[in-house]
Backbone as numpy.savetxt, mean C-alpha at the origin, in Angstrom:
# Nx Ny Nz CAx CAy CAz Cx Cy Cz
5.10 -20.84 -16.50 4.25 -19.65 -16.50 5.14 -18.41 -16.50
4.72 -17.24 -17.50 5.73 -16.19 -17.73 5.64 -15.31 -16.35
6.33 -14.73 -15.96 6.56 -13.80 -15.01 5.21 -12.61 -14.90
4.92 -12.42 -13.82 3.93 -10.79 -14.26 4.18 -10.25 -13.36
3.45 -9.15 -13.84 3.89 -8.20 -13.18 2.76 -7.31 -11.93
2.92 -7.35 -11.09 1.78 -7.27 -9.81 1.69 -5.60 -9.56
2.92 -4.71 -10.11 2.15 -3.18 -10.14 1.07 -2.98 -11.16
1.25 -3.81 -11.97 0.13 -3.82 -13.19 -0.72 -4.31 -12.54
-1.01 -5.75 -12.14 -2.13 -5.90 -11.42 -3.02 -5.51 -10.52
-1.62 -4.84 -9.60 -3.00 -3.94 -8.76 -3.64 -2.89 -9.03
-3.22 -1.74 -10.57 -3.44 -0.91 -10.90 -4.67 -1.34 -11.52
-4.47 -2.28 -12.14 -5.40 -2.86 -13.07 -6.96 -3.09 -11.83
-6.83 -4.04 -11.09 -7.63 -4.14 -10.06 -8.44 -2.75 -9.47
-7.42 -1.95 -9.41 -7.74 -0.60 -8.19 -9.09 -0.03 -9.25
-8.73 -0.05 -10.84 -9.10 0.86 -11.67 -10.27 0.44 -11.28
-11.04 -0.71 -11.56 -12.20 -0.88 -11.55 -12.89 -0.58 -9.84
-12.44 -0.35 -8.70 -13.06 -0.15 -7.50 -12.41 1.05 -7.34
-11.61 1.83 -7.25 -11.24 3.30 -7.08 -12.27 4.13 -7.86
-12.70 5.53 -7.22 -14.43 6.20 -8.01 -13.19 7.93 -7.43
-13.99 8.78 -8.26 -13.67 10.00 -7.68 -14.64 10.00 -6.39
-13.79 10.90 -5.26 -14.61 10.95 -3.79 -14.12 9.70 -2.80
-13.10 8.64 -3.45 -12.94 7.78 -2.45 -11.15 8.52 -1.43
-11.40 7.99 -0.27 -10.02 8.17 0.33 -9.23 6.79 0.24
-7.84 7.06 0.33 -7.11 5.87 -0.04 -5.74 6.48 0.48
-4.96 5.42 0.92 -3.61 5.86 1.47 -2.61 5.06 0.90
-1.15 5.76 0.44 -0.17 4.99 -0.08 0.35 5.34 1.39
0.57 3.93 1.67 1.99 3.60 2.94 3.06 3.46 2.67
3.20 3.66 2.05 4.54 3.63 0.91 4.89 4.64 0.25
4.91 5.86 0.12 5.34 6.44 -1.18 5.93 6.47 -2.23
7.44 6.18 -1.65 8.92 5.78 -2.37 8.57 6.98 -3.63
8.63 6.52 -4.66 9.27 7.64 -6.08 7.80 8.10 -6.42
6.28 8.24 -5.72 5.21 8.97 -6.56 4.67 7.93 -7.43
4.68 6.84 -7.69 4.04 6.25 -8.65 2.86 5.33 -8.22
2.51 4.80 -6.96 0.91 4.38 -6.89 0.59 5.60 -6.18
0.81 7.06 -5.51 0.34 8.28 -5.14 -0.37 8.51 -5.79
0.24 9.15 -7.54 0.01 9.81 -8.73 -1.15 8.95 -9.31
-1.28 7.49 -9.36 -1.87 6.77 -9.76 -3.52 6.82 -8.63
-3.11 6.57 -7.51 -4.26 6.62 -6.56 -5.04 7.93 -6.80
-4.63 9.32 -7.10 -4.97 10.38 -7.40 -5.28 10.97 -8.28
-5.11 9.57 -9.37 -5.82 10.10 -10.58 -7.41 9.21 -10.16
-6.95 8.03 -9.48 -8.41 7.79 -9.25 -9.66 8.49 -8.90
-9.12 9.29 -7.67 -10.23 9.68 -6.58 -10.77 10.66 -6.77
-9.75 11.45 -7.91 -9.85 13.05 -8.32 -11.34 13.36 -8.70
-12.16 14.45 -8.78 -11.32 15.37 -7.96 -12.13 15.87 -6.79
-12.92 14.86 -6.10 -13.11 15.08 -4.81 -12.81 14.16 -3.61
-11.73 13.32 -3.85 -11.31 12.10 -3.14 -10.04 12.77 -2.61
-9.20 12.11 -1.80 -8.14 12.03 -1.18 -7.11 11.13 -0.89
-5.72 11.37 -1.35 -4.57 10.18 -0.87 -3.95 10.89 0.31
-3.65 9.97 1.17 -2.69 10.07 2.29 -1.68 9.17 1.71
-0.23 10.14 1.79 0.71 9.42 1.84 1.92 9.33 2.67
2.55 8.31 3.17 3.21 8.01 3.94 4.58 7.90 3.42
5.88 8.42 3.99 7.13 7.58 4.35 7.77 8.40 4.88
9.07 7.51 5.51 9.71 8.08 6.57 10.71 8.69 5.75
11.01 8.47 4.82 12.01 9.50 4.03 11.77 10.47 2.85
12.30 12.03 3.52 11.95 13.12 3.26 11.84 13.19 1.24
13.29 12.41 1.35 13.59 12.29 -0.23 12.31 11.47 -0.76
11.56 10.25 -0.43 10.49 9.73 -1.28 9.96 10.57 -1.82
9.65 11.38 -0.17 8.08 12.45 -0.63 8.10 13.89 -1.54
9.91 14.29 -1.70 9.86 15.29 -2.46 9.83 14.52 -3.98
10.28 13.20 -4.15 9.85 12.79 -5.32 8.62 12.95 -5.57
7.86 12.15 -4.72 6.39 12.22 -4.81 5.36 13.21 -5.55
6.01 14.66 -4.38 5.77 15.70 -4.53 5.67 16.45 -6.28
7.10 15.94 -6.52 7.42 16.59 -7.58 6.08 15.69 -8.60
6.43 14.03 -8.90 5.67 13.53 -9.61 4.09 13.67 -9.78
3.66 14.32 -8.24 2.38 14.71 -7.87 1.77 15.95 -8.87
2.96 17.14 -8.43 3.21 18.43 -9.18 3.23 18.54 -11.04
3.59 17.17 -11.46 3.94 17.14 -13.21 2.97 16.96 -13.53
1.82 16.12 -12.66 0.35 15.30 -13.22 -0.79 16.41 -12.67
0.02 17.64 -12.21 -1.21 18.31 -11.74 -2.33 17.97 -10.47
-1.68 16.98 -9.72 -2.34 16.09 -8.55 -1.97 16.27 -7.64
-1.48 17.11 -7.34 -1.46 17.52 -5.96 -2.15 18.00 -5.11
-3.36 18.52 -5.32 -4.66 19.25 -4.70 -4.90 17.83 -4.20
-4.46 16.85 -4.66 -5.75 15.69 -4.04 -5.17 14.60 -3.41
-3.92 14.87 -3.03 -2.97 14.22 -1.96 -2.52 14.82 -0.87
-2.51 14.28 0.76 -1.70 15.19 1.55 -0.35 14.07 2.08
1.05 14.50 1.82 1.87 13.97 1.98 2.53 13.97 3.84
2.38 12.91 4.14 3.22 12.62 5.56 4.16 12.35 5.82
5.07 13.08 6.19 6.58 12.28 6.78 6.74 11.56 7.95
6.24 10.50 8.17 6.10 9.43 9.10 5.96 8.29 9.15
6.36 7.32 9.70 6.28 5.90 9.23 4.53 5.07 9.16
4.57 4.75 8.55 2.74 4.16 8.14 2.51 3.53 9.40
3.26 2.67 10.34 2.60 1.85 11.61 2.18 3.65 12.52
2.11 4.72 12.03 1.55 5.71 12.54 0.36 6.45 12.24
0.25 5.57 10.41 -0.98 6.38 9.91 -2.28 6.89 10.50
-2.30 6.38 11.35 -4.08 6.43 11.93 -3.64 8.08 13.11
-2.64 8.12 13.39 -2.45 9.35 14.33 -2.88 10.94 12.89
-2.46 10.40 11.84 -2.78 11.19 10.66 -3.84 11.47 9.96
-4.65 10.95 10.03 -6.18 10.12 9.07 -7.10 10.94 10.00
-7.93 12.20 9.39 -9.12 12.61 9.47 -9.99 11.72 10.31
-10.15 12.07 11.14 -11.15 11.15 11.90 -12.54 10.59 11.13
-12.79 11.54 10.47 -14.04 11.41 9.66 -13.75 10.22 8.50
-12.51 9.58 8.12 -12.01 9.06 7.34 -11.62 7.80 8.09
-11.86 7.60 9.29 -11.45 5.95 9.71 -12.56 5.13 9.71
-12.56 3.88 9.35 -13.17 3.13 8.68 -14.11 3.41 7.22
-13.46 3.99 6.66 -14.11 5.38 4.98 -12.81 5.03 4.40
-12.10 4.17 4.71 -10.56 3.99 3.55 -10.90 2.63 2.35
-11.01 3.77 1.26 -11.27 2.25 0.26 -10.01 1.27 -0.14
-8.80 1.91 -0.21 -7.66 1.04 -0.35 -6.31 1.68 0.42
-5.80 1.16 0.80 -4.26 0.96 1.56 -3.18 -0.26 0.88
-2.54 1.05 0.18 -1.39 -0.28 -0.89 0.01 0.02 0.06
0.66 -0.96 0.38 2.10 -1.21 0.72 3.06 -1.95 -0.64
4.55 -1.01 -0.80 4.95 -1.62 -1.31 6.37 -1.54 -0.65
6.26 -3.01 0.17 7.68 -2.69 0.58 9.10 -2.83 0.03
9.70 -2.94 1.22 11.30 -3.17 0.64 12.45 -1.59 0.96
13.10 -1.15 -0.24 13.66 0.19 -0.25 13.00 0.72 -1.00
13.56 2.71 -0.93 13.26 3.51 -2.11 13.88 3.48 -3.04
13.48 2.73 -4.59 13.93 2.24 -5.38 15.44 3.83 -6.05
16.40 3.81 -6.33 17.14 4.43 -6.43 17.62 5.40 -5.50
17.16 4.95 -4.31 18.04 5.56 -2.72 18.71 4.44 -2.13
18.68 4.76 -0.99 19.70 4.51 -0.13 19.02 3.06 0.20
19.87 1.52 -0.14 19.00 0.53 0.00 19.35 -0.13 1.16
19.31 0.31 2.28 19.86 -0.01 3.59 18.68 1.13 4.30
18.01 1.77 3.84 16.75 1.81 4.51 15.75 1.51 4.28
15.31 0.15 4.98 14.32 -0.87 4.00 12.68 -0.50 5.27
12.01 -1.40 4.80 10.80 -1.80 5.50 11.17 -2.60 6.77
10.84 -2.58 7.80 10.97 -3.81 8.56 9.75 -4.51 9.19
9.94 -5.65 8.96 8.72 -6.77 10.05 7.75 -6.17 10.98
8.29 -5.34 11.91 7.94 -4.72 13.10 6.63 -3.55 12.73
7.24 -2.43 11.90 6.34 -1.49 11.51 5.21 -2.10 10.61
5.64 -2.45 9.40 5.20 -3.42 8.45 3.68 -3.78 9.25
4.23 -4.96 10.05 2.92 -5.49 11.17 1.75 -4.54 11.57
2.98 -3.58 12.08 1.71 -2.52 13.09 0.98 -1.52 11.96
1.69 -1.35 10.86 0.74 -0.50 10.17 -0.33 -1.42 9.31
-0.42 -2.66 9.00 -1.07 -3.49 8.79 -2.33 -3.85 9.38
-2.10 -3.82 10.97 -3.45 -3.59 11.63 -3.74 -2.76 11.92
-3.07 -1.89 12.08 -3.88 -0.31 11.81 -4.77 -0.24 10.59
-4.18 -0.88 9.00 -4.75 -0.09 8.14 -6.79 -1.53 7.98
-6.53 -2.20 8.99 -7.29 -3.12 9.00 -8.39 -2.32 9.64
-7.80 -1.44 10.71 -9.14 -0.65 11.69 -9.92 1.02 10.85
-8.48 1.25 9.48 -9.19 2.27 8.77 -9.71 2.40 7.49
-9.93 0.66 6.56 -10.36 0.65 5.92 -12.06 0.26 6.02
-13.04 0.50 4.75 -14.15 0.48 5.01 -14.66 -0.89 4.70
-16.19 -0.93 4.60 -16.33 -2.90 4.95 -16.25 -3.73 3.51
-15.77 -2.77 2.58 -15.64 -3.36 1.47 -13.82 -3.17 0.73
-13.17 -2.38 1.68 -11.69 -1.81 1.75 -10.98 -3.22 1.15
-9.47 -2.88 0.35 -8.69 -3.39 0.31 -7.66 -3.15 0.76
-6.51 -4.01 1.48 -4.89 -3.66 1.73 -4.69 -4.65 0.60
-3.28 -3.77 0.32 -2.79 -4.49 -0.98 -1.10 -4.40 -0.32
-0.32 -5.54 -0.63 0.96 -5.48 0.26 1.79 -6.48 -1.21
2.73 -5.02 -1.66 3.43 -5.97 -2.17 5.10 -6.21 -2.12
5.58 -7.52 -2.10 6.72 -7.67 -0.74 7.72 -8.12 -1.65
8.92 -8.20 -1.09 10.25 -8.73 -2.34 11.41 -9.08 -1.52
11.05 -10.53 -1.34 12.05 -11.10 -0.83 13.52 -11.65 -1.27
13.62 -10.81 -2.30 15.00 -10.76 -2.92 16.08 -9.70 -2.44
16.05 -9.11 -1.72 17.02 -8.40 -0.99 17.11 -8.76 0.56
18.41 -8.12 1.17 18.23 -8.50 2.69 17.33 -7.90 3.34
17.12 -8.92 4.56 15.37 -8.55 5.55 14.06 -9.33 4.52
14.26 -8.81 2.91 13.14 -8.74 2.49 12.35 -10.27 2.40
13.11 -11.26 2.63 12.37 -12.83 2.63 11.73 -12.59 4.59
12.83 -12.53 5.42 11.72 -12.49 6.76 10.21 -11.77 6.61
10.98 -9.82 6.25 9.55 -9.55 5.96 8.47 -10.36 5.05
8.37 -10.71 4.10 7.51 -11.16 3.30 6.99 -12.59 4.43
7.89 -13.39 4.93 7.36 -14.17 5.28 6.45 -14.10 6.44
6.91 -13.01 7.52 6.04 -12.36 8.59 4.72 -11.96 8.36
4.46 -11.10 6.85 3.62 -10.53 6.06 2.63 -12.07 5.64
3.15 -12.80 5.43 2.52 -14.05 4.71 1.79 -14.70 5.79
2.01 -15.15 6.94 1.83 -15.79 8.44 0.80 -14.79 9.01
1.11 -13.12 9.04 0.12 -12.25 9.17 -1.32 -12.17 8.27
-1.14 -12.89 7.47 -2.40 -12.76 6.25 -3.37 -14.00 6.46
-2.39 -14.88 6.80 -2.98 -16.42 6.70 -4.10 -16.54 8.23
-3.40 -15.73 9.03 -3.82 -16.21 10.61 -5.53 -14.91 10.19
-5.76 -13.90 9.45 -6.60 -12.98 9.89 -7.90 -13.68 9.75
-8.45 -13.52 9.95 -10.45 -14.36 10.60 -10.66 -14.43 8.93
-11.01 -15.28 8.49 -11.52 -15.59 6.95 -13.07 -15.17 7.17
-13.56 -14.89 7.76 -15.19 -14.38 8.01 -15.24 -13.25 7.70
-13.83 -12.08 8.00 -13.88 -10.97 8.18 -13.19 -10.26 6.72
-12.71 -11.34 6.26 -11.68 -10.82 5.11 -10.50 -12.27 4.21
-11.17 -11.67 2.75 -10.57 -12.30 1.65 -9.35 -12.43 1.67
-8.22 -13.52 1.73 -6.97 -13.50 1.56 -6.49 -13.85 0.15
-5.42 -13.23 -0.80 -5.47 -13.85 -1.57 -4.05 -14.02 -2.61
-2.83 -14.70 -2.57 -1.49 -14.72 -2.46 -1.24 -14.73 -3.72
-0.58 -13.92 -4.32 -0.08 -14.43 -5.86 1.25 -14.05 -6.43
1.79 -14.90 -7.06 3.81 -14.49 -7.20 3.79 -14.30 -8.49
4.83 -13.64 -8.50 4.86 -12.93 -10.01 6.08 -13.74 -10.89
5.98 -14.76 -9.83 6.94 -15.72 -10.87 6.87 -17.39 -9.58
6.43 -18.20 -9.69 6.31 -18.85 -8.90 7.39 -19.82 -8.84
8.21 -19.74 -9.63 9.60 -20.81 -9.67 10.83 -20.16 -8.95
10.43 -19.06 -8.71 11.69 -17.98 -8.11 10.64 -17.62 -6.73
11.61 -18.47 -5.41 11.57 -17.65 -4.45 11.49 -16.22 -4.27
12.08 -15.23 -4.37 12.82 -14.43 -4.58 12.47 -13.32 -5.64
11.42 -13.70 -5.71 10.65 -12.76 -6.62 9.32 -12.30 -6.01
9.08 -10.97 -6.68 8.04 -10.36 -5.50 6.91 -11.19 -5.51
6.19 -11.11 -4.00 5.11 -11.51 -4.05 3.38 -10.33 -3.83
2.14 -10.43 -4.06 1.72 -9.21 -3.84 0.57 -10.62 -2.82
-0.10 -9.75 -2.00 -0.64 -9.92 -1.01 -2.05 -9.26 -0.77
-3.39 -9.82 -1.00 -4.48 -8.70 -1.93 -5.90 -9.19 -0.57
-5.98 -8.69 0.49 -7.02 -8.58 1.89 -8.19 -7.57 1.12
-9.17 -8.48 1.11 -10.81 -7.71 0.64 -11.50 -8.04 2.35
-11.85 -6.49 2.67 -12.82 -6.63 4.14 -14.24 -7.47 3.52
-14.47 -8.35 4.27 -15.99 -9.16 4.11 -16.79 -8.16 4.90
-18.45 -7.50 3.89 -19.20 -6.92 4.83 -19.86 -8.17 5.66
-20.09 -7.27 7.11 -20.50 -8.79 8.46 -21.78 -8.20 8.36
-22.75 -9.35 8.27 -23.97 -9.65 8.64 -24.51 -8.59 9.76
């Protein structure tokens, strides 16, 4: 089976459930590219929150935000995502239609400041308490660098254990003969009875 590619997929996915007016948070920022993308969704009465702990992602962001004219419809955070919910409009918790993670590094920075297990986790159930009853987290992980196989596998054990009553799990590799190749990680909230 040929390789695919899972930013395509989730873009592809988002397109059809992302509406203008929805809120949605990149936990991730890194270089602006599911931001710009989330914000063309929601436009132009929706909202992205975006997250990372490094200043440099978000002036990428910023800038990439700024070229597409999308910036009115993002507010950028410098803080690590296991914090998002200290950030998030109150009026906006449990009102989050998607929360995408893409971990690992910021692709052409410094690759010794990665994601780790720890935050990873905690912003995970956080983004579980601020999405809505039809919300997706989307987590996509790459255990081809160092840390990045623990994380993914922590991430994987975290997905498997969550209440199947409450929410769709659903695992798919973008190359299944290669360890070591990213995997994406796709949680649909079940509405409860």
């Amino acid at each position: 089976m040929p390789r695919i590619s899972l930013v395509n997929l989730i873009h592809n996915r988002l397109s059809t459930l992302l509406h203008n007016g929805d809120t949605v948070i990149d936990a991730t920022a890194g270089n602006g590219n599911d931001t710009c993308f989330l914000a063309e969704k929601i436009a132009p009465n929706g909202r992205v929150y975006g997250f990372d702990i490094q200043a440099q992602a978000l002036e990428k962001t910023r800038i990439a935000l700024d070229h597409r004219l999308l910036t009115a419809y993002a507010a950028l955070i410098n803080a690590s995502h296991a914090a998002m919910k200290q950030w998030i409009h109150s009026s906006h918790v449990g009102q989050i239609k998607a929360v995408l993670f893409n971990l690992g590094y910021l692709p052409g920075g410094d690759k010794s400041v990665i994601t780790t297990s720890e935050s990873t986790l905690a912003a995970l159930a956080v983004s579980l308490e601020l999405i809505s009853t039809d919300g997706i987290v989307s987590i996509l992980a790459y255990p081809g660098h160092a840390g990045g196989s623990q994380e993914t596998d922590r991430v994987r054990e975290w997905c498997l254990n969550l209440d199947k009553a409450s929410y769709s799990i659903e695992i798919i590799y973008s190359d299944e003969q290669n360890p070591q190749a990213p995997v994406l990680f796709w949680i649909t909230a079940r509405a409860q009875d």
